[in-house]
mmCIF file of C-alpha atoms and ligand atoms in Angstrom:
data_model
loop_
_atom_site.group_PDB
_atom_site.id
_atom_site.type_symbol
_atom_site.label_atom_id
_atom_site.label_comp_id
_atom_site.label_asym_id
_atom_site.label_seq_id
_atom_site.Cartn_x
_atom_site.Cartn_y
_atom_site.Cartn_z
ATOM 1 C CA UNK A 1 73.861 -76.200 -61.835
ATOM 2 C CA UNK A 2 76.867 -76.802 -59.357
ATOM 3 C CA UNK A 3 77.668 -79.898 -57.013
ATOM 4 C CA UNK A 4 79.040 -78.557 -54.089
ATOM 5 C CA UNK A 5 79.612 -79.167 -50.413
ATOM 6 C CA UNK A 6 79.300 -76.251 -47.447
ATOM 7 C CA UNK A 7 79.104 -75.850 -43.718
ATOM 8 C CA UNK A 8 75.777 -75.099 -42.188
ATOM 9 C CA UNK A 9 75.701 -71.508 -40.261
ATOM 10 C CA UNK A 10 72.510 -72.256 -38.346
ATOM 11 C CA UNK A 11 69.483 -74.460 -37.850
ATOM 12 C CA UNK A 12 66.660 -73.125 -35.956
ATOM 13 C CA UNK A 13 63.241 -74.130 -35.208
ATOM 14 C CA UNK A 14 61.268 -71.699 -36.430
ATOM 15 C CA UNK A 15 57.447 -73.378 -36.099
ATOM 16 C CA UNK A 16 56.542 -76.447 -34.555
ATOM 17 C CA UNK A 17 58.554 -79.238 -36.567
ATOM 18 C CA UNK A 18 59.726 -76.387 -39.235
ATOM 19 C CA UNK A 19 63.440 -75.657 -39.138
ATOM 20 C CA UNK A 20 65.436 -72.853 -41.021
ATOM 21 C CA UNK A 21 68.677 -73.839 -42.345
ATOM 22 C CA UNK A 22 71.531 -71.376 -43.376
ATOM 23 C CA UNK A 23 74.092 -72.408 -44.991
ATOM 24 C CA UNK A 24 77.012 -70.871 -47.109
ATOM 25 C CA UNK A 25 76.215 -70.589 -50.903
ATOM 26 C CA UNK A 26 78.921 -68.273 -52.469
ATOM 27 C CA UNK A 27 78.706 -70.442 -55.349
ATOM 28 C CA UNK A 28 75.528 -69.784 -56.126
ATOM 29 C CA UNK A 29 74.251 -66.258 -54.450
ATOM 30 C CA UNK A 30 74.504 -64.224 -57.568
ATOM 31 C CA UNK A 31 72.899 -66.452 -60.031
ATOM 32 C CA UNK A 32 69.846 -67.746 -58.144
ATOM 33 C CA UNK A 33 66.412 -66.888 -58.974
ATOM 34 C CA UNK A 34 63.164 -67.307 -56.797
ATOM 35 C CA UNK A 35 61.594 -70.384 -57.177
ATOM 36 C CA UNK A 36 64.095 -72.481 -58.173
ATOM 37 C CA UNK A 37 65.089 -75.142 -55.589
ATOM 38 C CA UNK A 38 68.257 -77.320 -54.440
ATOM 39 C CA UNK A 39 68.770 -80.814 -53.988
ATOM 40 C CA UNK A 40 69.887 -82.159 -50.769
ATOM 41 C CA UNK A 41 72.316 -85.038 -49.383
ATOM 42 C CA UNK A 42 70.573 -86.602 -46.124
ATOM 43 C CA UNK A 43 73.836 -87.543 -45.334
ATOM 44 C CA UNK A 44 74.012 -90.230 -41.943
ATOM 45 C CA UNK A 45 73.249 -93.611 -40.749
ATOM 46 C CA UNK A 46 70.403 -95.125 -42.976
ATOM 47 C CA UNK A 47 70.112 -92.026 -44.884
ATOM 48 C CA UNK A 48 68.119 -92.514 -47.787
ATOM 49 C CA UNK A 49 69.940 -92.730 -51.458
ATOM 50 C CA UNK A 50 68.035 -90.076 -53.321
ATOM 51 C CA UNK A 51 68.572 -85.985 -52.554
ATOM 52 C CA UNK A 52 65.466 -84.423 -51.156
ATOM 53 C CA UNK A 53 64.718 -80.528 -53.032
ATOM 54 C CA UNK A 54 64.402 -77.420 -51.169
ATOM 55 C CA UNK A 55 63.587 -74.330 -52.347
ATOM 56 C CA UNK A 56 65.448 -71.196 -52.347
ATOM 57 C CA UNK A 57 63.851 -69.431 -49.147
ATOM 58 C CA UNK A 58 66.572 -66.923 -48.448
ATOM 59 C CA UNK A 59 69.582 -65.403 -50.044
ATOM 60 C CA UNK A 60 72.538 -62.709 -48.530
ATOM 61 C CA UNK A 61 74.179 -61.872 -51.340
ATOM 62 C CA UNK A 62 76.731 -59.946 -49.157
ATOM 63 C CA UNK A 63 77.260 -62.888 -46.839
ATOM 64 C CA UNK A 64 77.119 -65.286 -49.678
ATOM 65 C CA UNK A 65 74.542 -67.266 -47.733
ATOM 66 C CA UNK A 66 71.376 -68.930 -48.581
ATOM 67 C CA UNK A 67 68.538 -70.542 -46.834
ATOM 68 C CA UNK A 68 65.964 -73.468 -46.829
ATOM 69 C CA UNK A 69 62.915 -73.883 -44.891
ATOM 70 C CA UNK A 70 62.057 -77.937 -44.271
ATOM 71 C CA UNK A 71 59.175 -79.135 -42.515
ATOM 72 C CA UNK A 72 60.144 -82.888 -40.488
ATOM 73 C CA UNK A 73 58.219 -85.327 -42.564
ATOM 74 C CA UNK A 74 60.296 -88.321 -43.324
ATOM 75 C CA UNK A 75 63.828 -89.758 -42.990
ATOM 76 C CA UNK A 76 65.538 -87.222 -44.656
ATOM 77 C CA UNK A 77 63.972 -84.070 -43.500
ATOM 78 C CA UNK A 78 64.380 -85.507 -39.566
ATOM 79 C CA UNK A 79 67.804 -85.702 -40.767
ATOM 80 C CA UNK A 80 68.176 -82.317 -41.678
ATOM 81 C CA UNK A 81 66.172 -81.380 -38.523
ATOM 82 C CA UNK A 82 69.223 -82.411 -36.736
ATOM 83 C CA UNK A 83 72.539 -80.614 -38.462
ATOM 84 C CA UNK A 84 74.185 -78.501 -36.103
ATOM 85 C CA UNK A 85 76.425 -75.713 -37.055
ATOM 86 C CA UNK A 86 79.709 -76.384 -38.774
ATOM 87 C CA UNK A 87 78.199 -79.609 -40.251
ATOM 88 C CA UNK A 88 78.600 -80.503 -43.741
ATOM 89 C CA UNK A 89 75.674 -79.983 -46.354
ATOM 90 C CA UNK A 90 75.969 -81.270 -49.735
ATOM 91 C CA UNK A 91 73.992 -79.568 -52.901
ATOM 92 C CA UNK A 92 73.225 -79.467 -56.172
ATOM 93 C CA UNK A 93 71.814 -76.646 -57.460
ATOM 94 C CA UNK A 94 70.769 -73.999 -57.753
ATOM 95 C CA UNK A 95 68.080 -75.999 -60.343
ATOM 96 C CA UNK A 96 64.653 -75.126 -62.272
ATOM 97 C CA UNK A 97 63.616 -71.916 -63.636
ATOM 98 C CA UNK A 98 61.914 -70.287 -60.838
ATOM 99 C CA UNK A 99 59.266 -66.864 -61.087
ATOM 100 C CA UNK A 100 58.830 -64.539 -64.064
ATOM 101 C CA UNK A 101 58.906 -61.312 -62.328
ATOM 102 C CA UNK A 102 55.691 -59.606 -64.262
ATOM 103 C CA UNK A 103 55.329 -55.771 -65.035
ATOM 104 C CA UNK A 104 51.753 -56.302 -63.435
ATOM 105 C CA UNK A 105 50.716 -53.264 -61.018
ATOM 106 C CA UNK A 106 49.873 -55.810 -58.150
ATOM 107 C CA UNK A 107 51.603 -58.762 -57.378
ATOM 108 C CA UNK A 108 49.864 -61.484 -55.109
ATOM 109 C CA UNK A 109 51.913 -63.649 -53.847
ATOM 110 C CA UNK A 110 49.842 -66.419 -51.914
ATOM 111 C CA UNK A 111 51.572 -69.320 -50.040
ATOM 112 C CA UNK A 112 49.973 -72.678 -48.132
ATOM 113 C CA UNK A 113 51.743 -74.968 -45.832
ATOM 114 C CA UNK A 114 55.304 -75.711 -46.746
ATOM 115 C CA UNK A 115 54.445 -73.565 -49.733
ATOM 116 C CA UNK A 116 55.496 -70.759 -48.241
ATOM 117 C CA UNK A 117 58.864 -71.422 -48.016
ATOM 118 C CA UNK A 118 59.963 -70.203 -51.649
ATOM 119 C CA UNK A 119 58.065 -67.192 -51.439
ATOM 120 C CA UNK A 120 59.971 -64.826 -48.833
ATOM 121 C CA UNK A 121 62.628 -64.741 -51.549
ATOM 122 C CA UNK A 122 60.538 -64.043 -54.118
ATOM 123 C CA UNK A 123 59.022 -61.315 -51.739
ATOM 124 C CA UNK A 124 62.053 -59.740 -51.588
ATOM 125 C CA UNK A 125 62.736 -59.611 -54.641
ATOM 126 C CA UNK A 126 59.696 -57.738 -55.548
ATOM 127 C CA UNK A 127 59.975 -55.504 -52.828
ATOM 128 C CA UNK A 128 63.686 -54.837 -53.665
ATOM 129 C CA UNK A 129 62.130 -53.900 -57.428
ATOM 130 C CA UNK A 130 59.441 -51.390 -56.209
ATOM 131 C CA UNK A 131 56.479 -53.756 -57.001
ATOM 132 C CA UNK A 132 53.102 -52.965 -54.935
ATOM 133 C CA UNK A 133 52.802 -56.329 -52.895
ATOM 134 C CA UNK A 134 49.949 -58.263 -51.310
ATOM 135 C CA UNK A 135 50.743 -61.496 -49.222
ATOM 136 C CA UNK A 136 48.878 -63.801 -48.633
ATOM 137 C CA UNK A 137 49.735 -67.018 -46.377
ATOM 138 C CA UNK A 138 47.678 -70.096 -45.110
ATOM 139 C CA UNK A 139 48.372 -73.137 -42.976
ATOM 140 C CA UNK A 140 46.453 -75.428 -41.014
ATOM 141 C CA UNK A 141 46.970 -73.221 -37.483
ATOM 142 C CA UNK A 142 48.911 -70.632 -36.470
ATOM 143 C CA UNK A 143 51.497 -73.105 -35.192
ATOM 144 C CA UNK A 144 51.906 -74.049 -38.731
ATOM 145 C CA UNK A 145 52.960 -70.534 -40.163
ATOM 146 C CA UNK A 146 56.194 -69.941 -39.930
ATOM 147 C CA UNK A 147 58.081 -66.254 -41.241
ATOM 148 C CA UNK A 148 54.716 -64.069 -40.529
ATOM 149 C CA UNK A 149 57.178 -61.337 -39.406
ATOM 150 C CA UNK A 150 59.566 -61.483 -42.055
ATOM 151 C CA UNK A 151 56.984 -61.226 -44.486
ATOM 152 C CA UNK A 152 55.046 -58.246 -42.830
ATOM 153 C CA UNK A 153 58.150 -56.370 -43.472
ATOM 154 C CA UNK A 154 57.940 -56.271 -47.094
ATOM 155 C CA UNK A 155 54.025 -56.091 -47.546
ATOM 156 C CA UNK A 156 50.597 -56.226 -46.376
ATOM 157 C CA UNK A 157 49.629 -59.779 -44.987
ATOM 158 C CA UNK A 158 46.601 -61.603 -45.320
ATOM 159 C CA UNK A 159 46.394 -64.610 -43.188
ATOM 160 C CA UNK A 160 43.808 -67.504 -43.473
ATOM 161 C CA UNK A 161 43.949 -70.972 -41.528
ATOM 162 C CA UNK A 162 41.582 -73.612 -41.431
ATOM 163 C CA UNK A 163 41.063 -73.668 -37.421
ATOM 164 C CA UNK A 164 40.672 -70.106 -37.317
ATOM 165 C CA UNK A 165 43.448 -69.409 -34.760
ATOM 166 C CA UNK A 166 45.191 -66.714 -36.966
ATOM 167 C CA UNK A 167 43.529 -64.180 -39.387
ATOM 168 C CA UNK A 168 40.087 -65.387 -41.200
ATOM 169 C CA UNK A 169 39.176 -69.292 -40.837
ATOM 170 C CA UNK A 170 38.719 -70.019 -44.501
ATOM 171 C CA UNK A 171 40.798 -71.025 -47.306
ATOM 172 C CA UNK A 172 43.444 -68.460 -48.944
ATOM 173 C CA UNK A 173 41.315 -68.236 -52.038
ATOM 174 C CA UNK A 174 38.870 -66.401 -49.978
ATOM 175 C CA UNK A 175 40.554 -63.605 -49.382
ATOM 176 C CA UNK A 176 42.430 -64.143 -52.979
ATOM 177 C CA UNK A 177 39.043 -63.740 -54.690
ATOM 178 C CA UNK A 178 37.927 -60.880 -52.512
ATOM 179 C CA UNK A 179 41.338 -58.958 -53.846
ATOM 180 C CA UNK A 180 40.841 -60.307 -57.428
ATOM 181 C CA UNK A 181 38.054 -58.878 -57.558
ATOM 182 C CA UNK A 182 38.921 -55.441 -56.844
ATOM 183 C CA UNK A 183 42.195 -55.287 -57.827
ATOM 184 C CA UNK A 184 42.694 -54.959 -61.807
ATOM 185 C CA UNK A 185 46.442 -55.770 -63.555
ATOM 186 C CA UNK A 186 47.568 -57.866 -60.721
ATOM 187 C CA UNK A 187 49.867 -61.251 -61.005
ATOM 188 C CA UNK A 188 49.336 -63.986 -59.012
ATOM 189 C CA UNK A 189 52.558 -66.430 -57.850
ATOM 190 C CA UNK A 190 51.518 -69.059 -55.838
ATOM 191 C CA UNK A 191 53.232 -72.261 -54.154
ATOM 192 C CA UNK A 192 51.291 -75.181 -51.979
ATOM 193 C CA UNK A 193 49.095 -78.362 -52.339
ATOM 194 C CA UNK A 194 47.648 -78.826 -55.190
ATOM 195 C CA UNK A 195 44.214 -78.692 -54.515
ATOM 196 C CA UNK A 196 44.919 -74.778 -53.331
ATOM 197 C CA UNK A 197 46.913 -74.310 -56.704
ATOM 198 C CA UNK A 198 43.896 -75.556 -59.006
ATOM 199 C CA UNK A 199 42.039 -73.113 -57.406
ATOM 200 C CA UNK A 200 43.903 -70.699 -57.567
ATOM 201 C CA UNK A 201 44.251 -71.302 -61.330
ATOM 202 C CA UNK A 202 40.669 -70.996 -61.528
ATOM 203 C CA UNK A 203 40.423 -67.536 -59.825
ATOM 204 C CA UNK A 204 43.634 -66.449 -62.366
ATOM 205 C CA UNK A 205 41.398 -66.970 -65.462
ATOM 206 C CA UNK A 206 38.347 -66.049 -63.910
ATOM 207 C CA UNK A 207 39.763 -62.409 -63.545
ATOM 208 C CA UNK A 208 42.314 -62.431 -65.823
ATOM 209 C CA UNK A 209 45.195 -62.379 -63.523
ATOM 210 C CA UNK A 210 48.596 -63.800 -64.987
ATOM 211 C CA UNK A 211 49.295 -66.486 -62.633
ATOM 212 C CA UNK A 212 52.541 -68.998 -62.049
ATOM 213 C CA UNK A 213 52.356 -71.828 -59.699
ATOM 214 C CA UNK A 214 55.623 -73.606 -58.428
ATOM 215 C CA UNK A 215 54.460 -77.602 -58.152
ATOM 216 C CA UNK A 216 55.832 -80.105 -56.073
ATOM 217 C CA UNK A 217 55.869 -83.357 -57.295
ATOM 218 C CA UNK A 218 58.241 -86.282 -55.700
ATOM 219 C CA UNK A 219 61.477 -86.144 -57.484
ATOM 220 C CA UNK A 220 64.624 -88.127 -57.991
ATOM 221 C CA UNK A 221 67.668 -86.504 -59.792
ATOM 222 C CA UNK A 222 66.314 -82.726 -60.414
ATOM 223 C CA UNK A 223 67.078 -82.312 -63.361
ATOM 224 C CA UNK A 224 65.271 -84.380 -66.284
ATOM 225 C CA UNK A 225 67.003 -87.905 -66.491
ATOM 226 C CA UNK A 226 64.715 -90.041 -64.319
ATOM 227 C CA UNK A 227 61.666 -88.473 -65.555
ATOM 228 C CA UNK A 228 59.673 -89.236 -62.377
ATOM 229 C CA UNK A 229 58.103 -85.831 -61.629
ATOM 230 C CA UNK A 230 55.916 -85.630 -65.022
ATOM 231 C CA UNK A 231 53.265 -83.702 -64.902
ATOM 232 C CA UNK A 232 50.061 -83.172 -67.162
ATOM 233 C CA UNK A 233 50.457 -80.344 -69.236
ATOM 234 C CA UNK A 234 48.091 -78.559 -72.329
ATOM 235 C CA UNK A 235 50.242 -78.685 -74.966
ATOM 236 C CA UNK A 236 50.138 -79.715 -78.299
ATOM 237 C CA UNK A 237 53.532 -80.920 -78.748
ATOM 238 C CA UNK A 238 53.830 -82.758 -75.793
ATOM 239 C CA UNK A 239 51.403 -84.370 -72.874
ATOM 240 C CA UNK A 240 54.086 -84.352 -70.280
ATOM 241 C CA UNK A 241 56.305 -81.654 -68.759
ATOM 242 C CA UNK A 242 59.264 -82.540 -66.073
ATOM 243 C CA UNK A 243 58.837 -80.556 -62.568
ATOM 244 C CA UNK A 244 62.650 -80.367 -62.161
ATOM 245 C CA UNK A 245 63.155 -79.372 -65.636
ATOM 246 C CA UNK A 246 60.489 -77.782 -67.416
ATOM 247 C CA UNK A 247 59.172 -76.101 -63.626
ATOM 248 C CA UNK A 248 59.080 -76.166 -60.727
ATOM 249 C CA UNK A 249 57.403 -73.143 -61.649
ATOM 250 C CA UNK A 250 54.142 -73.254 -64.497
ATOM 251 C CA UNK A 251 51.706 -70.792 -66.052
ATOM 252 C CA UNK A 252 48.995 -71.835 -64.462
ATOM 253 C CA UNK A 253 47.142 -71.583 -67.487
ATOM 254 C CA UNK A 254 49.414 -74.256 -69.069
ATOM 255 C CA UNK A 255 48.595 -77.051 -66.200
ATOM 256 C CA UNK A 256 46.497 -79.593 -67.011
ATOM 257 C CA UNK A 257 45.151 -80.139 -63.666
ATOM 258 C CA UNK A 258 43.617 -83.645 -62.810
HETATM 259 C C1 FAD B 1 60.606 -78.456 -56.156
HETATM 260 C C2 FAD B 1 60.328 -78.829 -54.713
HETATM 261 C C3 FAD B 1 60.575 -77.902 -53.719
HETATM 262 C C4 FAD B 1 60.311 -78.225 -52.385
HETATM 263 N N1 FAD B 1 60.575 -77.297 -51.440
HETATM 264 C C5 FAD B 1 60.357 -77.607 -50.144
HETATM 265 C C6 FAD B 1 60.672 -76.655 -49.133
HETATM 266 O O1 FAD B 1 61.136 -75.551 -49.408
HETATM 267 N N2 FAD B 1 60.468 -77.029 -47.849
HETATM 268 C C7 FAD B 1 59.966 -78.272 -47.512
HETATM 269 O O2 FAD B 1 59.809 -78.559 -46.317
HETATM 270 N N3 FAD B 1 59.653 -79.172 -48.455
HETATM 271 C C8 FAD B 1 59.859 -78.879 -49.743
HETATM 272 N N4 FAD B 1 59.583 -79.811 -50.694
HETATM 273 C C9 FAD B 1 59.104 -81.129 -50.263
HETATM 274 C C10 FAD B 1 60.281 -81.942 -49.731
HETATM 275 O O3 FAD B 1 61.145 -82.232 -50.797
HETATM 276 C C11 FAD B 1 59.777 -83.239 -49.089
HETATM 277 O O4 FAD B 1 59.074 -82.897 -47.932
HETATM 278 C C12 FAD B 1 60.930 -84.119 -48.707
HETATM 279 O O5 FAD B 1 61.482 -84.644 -49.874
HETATM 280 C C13 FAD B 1 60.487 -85.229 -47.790
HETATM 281 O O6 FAD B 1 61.609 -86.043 -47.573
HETATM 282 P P1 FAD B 1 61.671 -87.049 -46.334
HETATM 283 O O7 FAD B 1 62.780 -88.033 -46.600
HETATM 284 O O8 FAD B 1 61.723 -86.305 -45.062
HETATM 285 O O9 FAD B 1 60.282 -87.733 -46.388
HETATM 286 P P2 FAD B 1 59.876 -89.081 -47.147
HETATM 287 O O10 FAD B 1 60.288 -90.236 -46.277
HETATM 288 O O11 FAD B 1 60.348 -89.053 -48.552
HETATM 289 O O12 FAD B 1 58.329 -88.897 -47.084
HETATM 290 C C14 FAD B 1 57.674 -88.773 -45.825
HETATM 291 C C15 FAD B 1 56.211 -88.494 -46.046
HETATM 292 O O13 FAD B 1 56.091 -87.224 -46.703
HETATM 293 C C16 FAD B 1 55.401 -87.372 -47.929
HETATM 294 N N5 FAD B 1 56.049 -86.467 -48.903
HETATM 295 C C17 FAD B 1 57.269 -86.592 -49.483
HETATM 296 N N6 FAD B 1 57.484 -85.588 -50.350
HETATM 297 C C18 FAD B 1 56.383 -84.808 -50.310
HETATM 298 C C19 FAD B 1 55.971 -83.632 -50.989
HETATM 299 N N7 FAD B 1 56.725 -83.048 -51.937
HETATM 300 N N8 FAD B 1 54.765 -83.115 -50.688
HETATM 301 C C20 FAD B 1 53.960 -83.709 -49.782
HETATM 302 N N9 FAD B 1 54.272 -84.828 -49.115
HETATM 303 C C21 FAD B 1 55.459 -85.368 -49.377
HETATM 304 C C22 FAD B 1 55.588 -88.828 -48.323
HETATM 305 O O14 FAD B 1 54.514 -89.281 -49.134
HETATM 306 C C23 FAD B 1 55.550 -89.517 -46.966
HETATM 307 O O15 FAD B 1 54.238 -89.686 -46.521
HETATM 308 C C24 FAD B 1 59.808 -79.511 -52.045
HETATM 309 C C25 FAD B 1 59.561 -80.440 -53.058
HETATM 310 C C26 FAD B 1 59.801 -80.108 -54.377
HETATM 311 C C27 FAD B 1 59.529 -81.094 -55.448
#
């Protein structure tokens, strides 16, 4: 984990209120893993004290670059929304443990909302390792889903939004299921609101599918002091496990979901 300060390349809006940022990250392009996040400064007039985390959506190696994907929700994200390039970003990072890359013969990858944005890295990195890859992405509407083309690259994509106006109006366990069920050895990574991640849980025992899930919870430091992103695990040593820490990234298996 490294402290550092850099100069944002570019911030574009990619989706309605859902900017990409790109930023310099020699310091930590070689030792990142997908699904592990950074911590943010919201640096500016009435910023607020605490870092917001981003994951990892996009690494150059060559370039030693990186990339985040925010969606404008609060304070600090509208501040974000607004960097320009050349301004300053501060970081720490890169923090948590991120995927276990599985020897599975299928790997699922299935992202909701904002919960896609760790999983074009992880995408990549699968595709860069030969893996046989199904994505599949959800969002409210179309307007809502950003990267569809970056993704289709790498994979076949399965789309699902709740309106209907891209792919199949249902949920993304739909068309999870319908795969899970024909598709035997596969491993399931998934990142989103929780309610999708439960169920998805569910569907990973049901047919025996390993399955991770990267959690959000609200966090302070990112890394273990404050201990304000517990969450409820099934363990007999211990009830509660730290997001920053222990995750972001669970078995799903291990997740004692409320
Ligand atoms: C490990 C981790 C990785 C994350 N990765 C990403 C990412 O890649 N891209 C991205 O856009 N966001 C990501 N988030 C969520 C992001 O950190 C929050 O959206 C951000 O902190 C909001 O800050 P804000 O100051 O703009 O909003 P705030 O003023 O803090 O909050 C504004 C509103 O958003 C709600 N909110 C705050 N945090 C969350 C959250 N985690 N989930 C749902 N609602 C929330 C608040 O309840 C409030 O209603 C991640 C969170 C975690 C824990």
């Amino acid at each position: 984990m490294k402290n550092f300060k850099t100069a944002v390349l570019e911030n574009k809006e990619v989706a309605k209120n859902i900017f990409k940022i790109k930023f310099k990250a020699e310091q930590f392009v070689n030792e990142v893993k997908p699904g592990q996040f950074i911590e943010v400064l919201c640096a500016g007039e009435s910023a607020p004290f605490l870092r917001r985390p981003f994951g990892i959506h996009g690494i150059d190696k060559k370039s030693g670059t990186s990339e985040i994907l925010i969606k404008k929700l609060g304070r600090g994200t509208e501040i974000l929304s607004f960097l320009k390039k050349g301004d300053a970003l501060d970081i720490v990072g890169p923090l948590g443990n991120g995927f276990e890359l599985t020897n599975a013969k299928t790997h699922f990858v299935a992202g909701g909302g904002m919960g896609i944005a760790p999983l074009l890295f992880l995408a990549r990195e699968l595709k860069n390792q030969n893996k046989n890859l199904k994505i599949f992405l959800a969002a409210r509407s179309a307007g809502e889903l950003p990267c569809v083309e970056e993704f289709r690259k790498l994979g076949e994509v399965i789309i699902s939004t709740d309106d209907g106006s891209l792919g199949e109006k249902c949920l993304i366990n739909t068309p999870l299921e319908r795969a899970l069920k024909t598709i035997k050895d596969a491993a399931v990574y998934a990142c989103g609101p929780h309610a999708m991640l439960r169920c998805i849980a569910e569907l990973g025992v049901k047919y025996k599918a390993k399955t991770q899930v990267s959690l959000e919870e609200k966090m302070a430091c990112g890394f273990g002091v404050c201990q304000g992103c517990a969450v409820e695990v099934k363990n007999k040593d211990t009830k509660y496990k730290m997001v920053c820490k222990d995750g972001p990234v669970f078995n799903a298996e291990d997740i004692a979901w409320p």
